[in-house]
mmCIF file of C-alpha atoms and ligand atoms in Angstrom:
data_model
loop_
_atom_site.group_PDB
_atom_site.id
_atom_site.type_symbol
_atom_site.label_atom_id
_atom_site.label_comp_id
_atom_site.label_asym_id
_atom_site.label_seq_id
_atom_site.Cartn_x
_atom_site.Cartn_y
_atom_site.Cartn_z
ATOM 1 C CA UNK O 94 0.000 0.000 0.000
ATOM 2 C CA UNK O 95 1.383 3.343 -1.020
ATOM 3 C CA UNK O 96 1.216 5.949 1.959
ATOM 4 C CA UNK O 97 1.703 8.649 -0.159
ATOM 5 C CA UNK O 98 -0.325 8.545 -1.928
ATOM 6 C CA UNK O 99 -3.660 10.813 -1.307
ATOM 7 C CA UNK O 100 -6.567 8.760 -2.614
ATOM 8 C CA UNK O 101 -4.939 5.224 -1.254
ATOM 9 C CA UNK O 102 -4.965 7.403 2.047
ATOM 10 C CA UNK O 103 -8.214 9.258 1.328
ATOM 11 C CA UNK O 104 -9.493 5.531 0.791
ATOM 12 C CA UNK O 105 -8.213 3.569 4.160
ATOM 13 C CA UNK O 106 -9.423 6.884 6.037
ATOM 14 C CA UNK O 107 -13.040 6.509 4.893
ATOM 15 C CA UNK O 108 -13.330 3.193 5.080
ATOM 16 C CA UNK O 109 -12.657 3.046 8.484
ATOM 17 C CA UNK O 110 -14.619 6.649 9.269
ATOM 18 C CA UNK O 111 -11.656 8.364 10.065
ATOM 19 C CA UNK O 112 -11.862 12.109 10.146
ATOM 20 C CA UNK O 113 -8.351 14.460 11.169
ATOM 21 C CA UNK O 114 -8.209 15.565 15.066
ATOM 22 C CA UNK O 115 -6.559 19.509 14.754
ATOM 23 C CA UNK O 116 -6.153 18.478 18.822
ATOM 24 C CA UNK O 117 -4.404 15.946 18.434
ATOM 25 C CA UNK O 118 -2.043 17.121 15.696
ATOM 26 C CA UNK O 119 -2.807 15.058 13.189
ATOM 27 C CA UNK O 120 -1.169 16.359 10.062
ATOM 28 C CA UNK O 121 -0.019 13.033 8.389
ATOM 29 C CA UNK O 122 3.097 13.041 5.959
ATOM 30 C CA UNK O 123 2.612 12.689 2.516
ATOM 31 C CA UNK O 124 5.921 13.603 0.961
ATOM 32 C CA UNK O 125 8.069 10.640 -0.125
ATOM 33 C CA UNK O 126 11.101 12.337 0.420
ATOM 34 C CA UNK O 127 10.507 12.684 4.373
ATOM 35 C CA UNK O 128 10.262 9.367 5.712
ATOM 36 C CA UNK O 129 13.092 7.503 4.886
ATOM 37 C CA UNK O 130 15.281 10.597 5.222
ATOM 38 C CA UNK O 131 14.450 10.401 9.003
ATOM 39 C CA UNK O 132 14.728 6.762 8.790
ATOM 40 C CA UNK O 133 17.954 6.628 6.909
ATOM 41 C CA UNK O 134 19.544 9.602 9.669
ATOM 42 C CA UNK O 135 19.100 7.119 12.819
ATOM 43 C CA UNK O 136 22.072 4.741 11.381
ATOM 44 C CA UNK O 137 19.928 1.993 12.568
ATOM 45 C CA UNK O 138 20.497 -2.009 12.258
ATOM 46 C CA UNK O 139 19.046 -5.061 13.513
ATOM 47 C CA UNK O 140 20.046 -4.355 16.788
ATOM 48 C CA UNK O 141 18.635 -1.267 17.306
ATOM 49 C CA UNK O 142 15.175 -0.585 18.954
ATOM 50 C CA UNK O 143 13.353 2.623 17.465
ATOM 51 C CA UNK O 144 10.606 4.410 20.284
ATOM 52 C CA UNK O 145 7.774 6.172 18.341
ATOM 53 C CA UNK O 146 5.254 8.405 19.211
ATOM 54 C CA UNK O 147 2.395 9.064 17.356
ATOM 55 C CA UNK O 148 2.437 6.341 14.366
ATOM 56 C CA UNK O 149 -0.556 8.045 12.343
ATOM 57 C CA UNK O 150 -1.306 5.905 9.756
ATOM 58 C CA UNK O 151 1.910 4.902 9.895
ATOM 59 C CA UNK O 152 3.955 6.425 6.793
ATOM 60 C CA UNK O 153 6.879 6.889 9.371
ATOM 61 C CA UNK O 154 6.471 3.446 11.238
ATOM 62 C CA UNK O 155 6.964 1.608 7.819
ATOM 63 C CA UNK O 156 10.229 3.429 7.360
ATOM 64 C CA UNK O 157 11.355 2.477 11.102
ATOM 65 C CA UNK O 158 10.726 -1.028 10.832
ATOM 66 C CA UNK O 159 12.594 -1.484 7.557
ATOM 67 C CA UNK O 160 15.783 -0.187 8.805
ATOM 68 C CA UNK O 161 15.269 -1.238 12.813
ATOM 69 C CA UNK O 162 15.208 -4.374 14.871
ATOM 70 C CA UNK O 163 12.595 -3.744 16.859
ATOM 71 C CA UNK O 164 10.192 -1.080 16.623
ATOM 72 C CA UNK O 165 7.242 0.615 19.172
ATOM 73 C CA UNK O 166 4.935 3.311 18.506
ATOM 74 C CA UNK O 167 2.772 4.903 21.075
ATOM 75 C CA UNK O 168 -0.560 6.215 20.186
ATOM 76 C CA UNK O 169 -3.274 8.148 21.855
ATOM 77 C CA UNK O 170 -6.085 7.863 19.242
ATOM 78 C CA UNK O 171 -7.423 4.531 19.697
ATOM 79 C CA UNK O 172 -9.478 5.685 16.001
ATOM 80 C CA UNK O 173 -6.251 4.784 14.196
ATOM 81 C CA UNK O 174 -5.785 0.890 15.829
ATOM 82 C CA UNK O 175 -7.907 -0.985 12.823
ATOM 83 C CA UNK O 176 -6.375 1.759 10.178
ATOM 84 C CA UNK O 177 -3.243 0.669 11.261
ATOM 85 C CA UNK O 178 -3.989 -2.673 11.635
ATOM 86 C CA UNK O 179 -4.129 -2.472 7.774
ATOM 87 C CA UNK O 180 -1.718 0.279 6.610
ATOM 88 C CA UNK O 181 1.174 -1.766 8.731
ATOM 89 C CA UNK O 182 0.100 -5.921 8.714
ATOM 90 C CA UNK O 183 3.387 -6.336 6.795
ATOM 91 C CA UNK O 184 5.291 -5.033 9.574
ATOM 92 C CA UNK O 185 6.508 -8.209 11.648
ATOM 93 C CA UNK O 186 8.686 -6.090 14.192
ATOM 94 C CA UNK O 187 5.944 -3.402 15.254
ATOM 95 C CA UNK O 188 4.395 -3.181 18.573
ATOM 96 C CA UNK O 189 1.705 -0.659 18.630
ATOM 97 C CA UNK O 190 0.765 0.489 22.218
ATOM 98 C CA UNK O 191 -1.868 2.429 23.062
ATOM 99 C CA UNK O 192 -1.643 5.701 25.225
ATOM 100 C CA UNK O 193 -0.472 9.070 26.009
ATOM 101 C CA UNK O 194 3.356 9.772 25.650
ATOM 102 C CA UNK O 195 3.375 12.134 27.930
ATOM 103 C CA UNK O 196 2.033 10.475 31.407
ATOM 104 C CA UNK O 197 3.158 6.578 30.038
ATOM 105 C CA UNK O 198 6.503 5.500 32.182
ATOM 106 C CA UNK O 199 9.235 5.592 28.825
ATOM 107 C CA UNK O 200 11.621 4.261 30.959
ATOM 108 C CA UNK O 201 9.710 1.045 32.040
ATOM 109 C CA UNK O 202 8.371 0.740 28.478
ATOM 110 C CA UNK O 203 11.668 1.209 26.767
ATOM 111 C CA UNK O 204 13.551 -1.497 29.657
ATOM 112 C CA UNK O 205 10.429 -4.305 28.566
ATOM 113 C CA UNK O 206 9.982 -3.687 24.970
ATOM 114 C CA UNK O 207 13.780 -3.815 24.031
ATOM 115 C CA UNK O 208 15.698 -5.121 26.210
ATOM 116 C CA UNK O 209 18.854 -7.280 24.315
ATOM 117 C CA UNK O 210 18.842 -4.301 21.567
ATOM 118 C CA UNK O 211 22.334 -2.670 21.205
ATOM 119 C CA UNK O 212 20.749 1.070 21.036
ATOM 120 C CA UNK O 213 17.480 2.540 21.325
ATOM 121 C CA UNK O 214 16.402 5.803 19.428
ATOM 122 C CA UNK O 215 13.077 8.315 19.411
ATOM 123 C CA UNK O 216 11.841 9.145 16.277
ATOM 124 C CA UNK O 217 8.568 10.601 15.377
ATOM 125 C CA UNK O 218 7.019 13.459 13.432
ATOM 126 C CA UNK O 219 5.416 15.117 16.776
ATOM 127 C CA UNK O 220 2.066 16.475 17.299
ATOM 128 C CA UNK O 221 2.818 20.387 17.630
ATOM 129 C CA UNK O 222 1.056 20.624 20.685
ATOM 130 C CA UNK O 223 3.295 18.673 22.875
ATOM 131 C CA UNK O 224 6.574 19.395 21.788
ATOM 132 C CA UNK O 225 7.957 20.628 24.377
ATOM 133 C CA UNK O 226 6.882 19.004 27.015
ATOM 134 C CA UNK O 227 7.629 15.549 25.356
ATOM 135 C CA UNK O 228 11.049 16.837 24.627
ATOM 136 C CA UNK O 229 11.433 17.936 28.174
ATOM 137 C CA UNK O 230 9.982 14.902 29.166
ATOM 138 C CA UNK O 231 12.527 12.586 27.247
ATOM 139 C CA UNK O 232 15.635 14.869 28.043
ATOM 140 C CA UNK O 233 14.802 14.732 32.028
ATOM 141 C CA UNK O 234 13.445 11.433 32.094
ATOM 142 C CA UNK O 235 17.089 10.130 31.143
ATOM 143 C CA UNK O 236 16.019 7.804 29.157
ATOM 144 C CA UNK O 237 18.566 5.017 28.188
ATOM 145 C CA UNK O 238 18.145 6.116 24.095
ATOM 146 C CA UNK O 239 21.535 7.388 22.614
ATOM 147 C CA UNK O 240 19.222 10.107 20.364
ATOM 148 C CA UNK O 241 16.287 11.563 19.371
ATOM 149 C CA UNK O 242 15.484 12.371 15.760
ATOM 150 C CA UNK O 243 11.745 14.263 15.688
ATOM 151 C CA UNK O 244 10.309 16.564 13.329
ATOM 152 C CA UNK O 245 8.886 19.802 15.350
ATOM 153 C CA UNK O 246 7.976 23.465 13.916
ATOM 154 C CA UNK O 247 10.577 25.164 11.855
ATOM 155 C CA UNK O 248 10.882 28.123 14.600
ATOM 156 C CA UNK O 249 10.263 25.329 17.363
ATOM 157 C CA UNK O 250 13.704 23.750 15.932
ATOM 158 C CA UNK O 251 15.432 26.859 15.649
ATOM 159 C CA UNK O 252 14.782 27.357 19.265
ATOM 160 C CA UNK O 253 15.912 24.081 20.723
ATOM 161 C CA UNK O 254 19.204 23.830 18.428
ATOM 162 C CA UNK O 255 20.224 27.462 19.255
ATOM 163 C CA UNK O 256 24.026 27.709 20.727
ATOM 164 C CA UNK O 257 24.144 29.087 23.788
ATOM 165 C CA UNK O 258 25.541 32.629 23.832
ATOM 166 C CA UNK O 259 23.551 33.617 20.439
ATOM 167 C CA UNK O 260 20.818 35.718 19.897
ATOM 168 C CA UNK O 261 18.508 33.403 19.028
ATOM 169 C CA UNK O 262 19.232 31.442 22.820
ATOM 170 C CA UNK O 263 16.433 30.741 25.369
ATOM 171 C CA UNK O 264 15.771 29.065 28.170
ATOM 172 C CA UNK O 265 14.813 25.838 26.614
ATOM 173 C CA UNK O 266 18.042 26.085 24.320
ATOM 174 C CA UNK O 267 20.078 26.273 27.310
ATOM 175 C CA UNK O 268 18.104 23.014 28.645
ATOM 176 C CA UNK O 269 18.534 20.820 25.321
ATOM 177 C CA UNK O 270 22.538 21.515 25.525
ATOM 178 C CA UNK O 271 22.419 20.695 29.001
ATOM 179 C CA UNK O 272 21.909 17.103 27.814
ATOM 180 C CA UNK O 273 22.132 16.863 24.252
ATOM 181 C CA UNK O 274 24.464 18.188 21.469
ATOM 182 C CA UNK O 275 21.825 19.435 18.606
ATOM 183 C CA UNK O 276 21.557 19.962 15.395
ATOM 184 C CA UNK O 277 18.976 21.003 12.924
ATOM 185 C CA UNK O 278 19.061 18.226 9.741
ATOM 186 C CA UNK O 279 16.462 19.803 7.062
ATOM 187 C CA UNK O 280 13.738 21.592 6.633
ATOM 188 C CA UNK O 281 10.191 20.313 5.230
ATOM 189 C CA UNK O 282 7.761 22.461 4.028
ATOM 190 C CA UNK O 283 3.769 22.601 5.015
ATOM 191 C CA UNK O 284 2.908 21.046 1.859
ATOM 192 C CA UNK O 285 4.587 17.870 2.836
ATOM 193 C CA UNK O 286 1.771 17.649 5.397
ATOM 194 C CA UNK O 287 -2.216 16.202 5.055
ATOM 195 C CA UNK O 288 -3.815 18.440 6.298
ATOM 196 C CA UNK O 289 -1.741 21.273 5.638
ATOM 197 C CA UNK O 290 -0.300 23.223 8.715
ATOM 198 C CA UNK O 291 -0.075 26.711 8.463
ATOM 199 C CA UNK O 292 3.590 26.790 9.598
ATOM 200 C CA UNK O 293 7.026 24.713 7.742
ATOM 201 C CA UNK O 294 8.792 22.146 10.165
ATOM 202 C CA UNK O 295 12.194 20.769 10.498
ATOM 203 C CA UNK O 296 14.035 17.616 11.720
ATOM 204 C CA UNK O 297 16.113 17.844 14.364
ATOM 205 C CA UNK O 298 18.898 14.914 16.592
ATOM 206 C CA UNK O 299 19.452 15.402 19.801
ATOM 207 C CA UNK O 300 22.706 13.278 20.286
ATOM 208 C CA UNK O 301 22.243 12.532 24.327
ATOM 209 C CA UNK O 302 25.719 13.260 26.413
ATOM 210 C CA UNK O 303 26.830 11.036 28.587
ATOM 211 C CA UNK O 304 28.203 14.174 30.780
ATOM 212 C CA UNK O 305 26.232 17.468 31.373
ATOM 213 C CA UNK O 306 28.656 19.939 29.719
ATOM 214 C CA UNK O 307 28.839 22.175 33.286
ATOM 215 C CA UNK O 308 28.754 20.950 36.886
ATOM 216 C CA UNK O 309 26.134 22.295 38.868
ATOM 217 C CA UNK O 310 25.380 21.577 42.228
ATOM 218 C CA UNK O 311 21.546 21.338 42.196
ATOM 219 C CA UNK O 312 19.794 20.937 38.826
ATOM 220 C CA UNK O 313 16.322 22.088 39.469
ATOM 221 C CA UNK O 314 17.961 25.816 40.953
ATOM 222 C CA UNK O 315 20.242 25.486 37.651
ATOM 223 C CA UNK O 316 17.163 25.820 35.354
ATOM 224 C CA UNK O 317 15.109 27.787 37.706
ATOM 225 C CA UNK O 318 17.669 30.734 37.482
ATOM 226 C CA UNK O 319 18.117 30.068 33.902
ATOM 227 C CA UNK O 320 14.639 30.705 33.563
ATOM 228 C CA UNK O 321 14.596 33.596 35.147
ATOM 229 C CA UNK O 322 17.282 34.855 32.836
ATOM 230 C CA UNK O 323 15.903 34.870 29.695
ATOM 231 C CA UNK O 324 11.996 35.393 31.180
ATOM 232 C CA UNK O 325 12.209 38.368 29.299
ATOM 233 C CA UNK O 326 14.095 38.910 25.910
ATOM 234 C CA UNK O 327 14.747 42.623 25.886
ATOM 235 C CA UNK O 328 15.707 43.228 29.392
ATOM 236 C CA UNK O 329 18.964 42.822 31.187
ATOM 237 C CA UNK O 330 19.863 40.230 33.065
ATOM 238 C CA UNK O 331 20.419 41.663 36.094
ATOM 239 C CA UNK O 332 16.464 42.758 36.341
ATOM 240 C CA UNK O 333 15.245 39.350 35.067
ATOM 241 C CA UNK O 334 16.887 37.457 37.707
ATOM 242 C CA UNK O 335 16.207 40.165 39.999
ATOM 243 C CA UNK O 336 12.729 39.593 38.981
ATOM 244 C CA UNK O 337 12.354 36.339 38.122
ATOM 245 C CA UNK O 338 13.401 35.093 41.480
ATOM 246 C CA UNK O 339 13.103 37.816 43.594
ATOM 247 C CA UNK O 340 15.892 39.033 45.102
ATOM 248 C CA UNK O 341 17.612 42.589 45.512
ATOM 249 C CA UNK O 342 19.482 44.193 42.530
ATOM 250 C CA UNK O 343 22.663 44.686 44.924
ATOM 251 C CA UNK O 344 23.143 40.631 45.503
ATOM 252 C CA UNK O 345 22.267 39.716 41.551
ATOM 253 C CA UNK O 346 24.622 42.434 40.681
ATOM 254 C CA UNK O 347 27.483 41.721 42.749
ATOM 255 C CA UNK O 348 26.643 37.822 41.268
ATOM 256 C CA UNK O 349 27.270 39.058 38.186
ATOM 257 C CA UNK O 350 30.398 41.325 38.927
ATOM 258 C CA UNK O 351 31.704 37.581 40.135
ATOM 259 C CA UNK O 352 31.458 36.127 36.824
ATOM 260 C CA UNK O 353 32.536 39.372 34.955
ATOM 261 C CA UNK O 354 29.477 40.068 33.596
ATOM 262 C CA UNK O 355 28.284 43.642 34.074
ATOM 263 C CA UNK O 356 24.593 44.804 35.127
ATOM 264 C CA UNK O 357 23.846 45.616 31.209
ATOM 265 C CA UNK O 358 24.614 42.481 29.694
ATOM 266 C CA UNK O 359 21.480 40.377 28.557
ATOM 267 C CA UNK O 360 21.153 36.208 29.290
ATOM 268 C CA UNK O 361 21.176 35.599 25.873
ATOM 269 C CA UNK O 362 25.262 36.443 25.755
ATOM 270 C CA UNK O 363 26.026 34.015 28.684
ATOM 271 C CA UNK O 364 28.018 30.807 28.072
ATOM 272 C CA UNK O 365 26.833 27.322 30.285
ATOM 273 C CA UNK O 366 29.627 28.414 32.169
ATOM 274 C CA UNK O 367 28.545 31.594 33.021
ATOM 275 C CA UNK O 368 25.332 30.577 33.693
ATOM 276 C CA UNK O 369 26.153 27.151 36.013
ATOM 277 C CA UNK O 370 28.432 29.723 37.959
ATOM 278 C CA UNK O 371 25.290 32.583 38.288
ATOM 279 C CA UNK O 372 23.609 29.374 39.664
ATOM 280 C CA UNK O 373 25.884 28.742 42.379
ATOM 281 C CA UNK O 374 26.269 32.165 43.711
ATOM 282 C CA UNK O 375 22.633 33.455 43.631
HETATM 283 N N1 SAM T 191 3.746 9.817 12.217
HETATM 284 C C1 SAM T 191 2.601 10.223 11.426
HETATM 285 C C2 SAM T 191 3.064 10.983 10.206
HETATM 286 O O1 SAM T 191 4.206 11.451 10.214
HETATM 287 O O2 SAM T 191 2.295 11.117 9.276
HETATM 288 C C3 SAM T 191 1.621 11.064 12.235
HETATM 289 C C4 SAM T 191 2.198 12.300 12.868
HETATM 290 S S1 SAM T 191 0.958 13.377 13.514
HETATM 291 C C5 SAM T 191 1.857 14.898 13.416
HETATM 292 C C6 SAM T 191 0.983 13.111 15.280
HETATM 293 C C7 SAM T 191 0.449 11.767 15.759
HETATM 294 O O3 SAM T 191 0.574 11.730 17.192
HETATM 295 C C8 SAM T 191 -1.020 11.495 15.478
HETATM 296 O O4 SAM T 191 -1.170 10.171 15.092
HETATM 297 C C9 SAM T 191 -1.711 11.716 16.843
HETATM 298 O O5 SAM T 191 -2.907 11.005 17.000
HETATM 299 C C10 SAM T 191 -0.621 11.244 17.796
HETATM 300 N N2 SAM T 191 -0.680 11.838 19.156
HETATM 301 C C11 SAM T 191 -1.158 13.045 19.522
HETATM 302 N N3 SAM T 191 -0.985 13.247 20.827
HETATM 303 C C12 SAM T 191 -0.364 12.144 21.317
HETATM 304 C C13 SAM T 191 0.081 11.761 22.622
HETATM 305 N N4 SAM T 191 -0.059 12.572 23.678
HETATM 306 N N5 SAM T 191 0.671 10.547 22.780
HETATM 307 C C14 SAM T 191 0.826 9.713 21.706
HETATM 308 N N6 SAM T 191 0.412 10.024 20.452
HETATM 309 C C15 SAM T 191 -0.163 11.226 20.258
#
């Protein structure tokens, strides 16, 4: 069956009264191009277990299981069970299992459903509305995967793979290098997508480190002052951590004196260094 292809989908998608959830964020892939490009950038082999979330109809899925040993998909729209049921019977090394990616225990799932695999990877074409939080999710959860190859929003992307210390650096760029080295691979434009979306995406890996790049003391203060810092773009740092956690401008100042930063220099200029040591003195 060619998932491509609009009427073969139109077809399986009325057959089994399907109709799109905007809630869920169910844009489906249509562009051949896609799939096996994020297929082909996991490097994966027999002994490698790929975790999915959100299968679809399963354009992505197919892809997976061709080049992966073992492959499991989580999704929350139990409507898509018999489509998939259809779209993916050749698939021999699919588990589909049904729930929400966001409150299911990854770690317990990933230990039962692949354990004897050499690697495990994420890779799924996520619905906009979680992104972040499923990102956050699989960066804290520390999951035992080696990366994570999704396709998010094109400014979404941009975001998370910023470098620290450039202007396009947030907080949640500062949290993604934290644990992962990123990188943006390509771009894919709206009309890759059934429905359309009214934005482009990208595909990004998020190689997982084996070290935090900075040592910091208590990891939850880390990213609460970090936060703070870049809570608001065009102010200083000194009165967004003054702010944002509220202390006097004399203690955040001198803080900053310490690290040789000076009282009109914005978060978005700070290296992980700077910003671990602003932890540990504030
Ligand atoms: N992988 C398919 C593709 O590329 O065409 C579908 C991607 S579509 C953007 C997102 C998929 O995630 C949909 O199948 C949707 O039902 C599913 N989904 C939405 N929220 C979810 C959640 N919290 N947990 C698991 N799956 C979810």
């Amino acid at each position: 069956m060619n998932l491509y292809d609009y009427n073969t989908i139109n077809k399986v998608l009325s057959k089994h009264g399907f109709t799109f959830s905007k809630a869920l964020g169910q844009n489906f892939l249509i562009n051949p191009g896609v799939c096996p490009a994020m297929a082909a950038a996991l490097n994966a082999d027999e002994k490698t277990g790929v975790l999915e979330i959100g299968p679809g109809i399963g354009v992505l899925t197919k892809e997976l299981c061709a080049v992966a040993g073992r492959v499991v998909s989580i999704e929350l729209d139990k409507r898509l069970f018999p489509v998939l049921d259809e779209t993916l019977a050749d698939c021999n090394n699919l588990e589909i299992v049904e729930g929400d990616a966001l409150k299911l225990d990854l770690n317990a799932l990933i230990a039962e459903k692949f354990a004897g695999m050499n690697s495990v990877k994420v890779c799924a074409n996520l619905p906009y509305y979680i992104t972040s939080p499923i990102i956050i999710k699989l960066l804290e959860s520390r999951l035992t995967v080696d990366e994570i190859v999704v396709m998010v929003q094109k400014e979404a992307a941009e975001r998370l793979t910023a470098e620290v210390g450039s202007r396009e650096c947030g907080s949640v760029s500062v949290f993604v290098n934290y644990y992962a080295e990123s990188e943006v691979l390509f771009g894919v434009s709206r009309e890759s997508f059934m429905p359309a979306p009214k934005v482009n995406s990208a595909v990004i890996r998020l190689k997982l480190r084996e070290e935090p790049p900075v040592k910091v003391s208590d990891e939850a203060h880390f990213f609460k002052v970090v936060k703070a810092a870049f809570s608001q773009r065009r102010k200083t740092a000194l009165n967004c951590l003054s702010n944002g956690l509220g202390l006097g401008k004399a203690q955040v100042a001198s803080a900053l004196e310490e690290i040789g930063r000076s009282a009109n220099d914005r978060a978005e200029n700070f290296t992980m260094e700077e910003l671990a040591a602003l932890a540990e003195l504030l």
